[in-house]
Phi, psi and omega in degrees: 000133179269128183241134167266125190241120182243132185202125178278344192246100192208146171306146032273354184283156195260136171154170179288326182299315189286323191285328187283325176287328185283324183281334180274338168297318178280332174286317186299322183285322190282340172278006166103006168281141170284094184249128178247122188252123175289091179213181181249186179281139183313131186301325180289341182264138171288137187283128171259330190230148168296316173219158176213124172254134175207165179264126176233104184062238186266354185274131172271123190240133179239118169256132177231165192293160170200157168279143187290135189261107196289332188073026168227002173227132176292336183283324172296322193289326172299304175303323170308311179301311185280333169285334169283337172290325178287306186307328175285332176301312172302304190291338181288336178303331189276004184269139167295166186307117182255167188266347174208151171247121181241112189247123177246129169301178036280322193276145184297338185293344180287337166289334158299305185312304183303322161301318175309298172319311186295326179299311191288316185271350174061055185221180185279143189238119177245130182244133178251116188266106160260356184209133182269082188304303175313308197292318178288329166305311185289308169325306196268358170085018178279337171247100184264342171274116184314308195293316176298326176289334178286329187277333168304309178302322178284327179288326179290319188292318191292330190277323175306317191268334181287319191310140169282331177225151168233132179258119176231150182278347176231158163294324177297316173303314185305308191296328186290322182291321166314315187280354172263359175093026184256126182306130174299339180273005179259357193244112165254142173272111171244091184289185174284170177183212177218158175267127190299323188280353172270009183274129177266146170301119178286138183243162169277320184298326165298315188296328190284329184287324180298309188285338167291326188291324176251016168058056189223028184306303187264034185241146170273108196252116172277106182256128165243132172234115195157184175298142180250077186246176188287344178280340200275339176071028190283011179284333178287344162286325176291320174294319181293316176295328177288327179284333181263018186302325189274348175273100192285001189274331194250135172234133172262140173229109193249114186250117172146173173238177182158165179295343179269349196297327190278336160312317183282300178308316176289331179283324180299314183290328181283344171268003177047055187268130186247008184262009181228129190241132168246119177242145185310167166303129174250154175293142180314326185279333173292329177289345178314301185311305185295333175292311187289330173288338185290131171280343179202155179232137184267122151247115183240134171223168171295166179272118174187140185314324199279342179280340172291341171267004196254138168248118186269143174324313192295347173298315183282338176302319185280303191317307191290348170255017185058037176261107184310149179254135171248099189253131159250061177215118171294167164088213188291333187288305180297335186291318183299322195287312195277337166306307186270011171059034187256001180167208179222169184243137166234150184288126186304137183050034172247097187297309187308311188281339171295314183294333186279331185274322165300316186284326180294306174321300196297337183279331179247083188289335200281319170294308177307311200290310186303314185308303185302325169302318199242327191309310166318310179299311186299317179304307194284346182285344176232006198207038186267120187283340183287316170312315184295333178283338176288310172311298179302334187275331179286319187305305195287330173294339196270332178286330191265340178290314181303321185294320185291330175296327177297301186299314172310301188303328180287319187285321175300308188306322185288000000 
């Protein structure tokens, strides 16, 4: 099949969305599909061309212009989304008729591109929902204008109904769409996961070098690596670090960027905490040694029912690196960690429960060792992206087969 894969997030940018888009599109290509990726230029680099076509392994990648997202202004971010929507609509016009247009969220405007191109090319439109974008924006106060919020919901419902098929990443997302009136047979769950060939062998030397670099040789290192945003509830870590400031055996490290980073740094400074380190964002390959050095890794979201149907990709990042998980997310994410014996749960936004779970993990090194030895195998049994790509490929093939049958019926009736 010829597939147009639309994603604003794609390497060389760093992040969970970029990793999933690259892995899934590459795996589809490895299965024999002709994959054309519509994406944009890296946000960190100045744009020298309006459009650029390039080959990334077996993928044909079309990069188109966007207004740079400064990550400090909601208006600027909206302009970033809308500019890519327009430019990707234009670049998609130059691709000869595909069999499927596949648009992946979180932001909805990629769905607009997908729907538009599916109408122009008269082909199937598949919409992947990796994030309940409007719901989360409302919950986190990112949509304060009621009119804009209502418009976003109308656009969301429009895209759900116009899509020929919908891919979601959790069972909870599927049920939420069914509750909104989307037919169950129109929805397929393809969860997050990891590519087997990206899993690195654990070595001891990198962990030693990281702990030596930060003078943490005798410390129990508690790591958070990822987006430092409003949804993560990372204030809990600061509160816990404050309560544990006299415990010299534990050090916290937060790696990444986000809108909440400076406020967390300011609070840590005001509390005069010396047991917490803030480190700038690292490339995926650079993070490997930090994962290996960590005694445990934090996955955290705020306490809300919506987050109970969300599975942060960070769960899979830690598991893929054999790093034990300290998870503050209830629901499906917690079930994965506990079912696969990957770590320990604490109640979201509860510093006392966080400390209780952390101290339990610290006091049971044999359990941590067992996790490190077995968790990667557990992960690949259920969340292998190569297997997931086969499931997605089968879904897309069945969708295009139904189209051919419909056309044959129409031709026969004529």
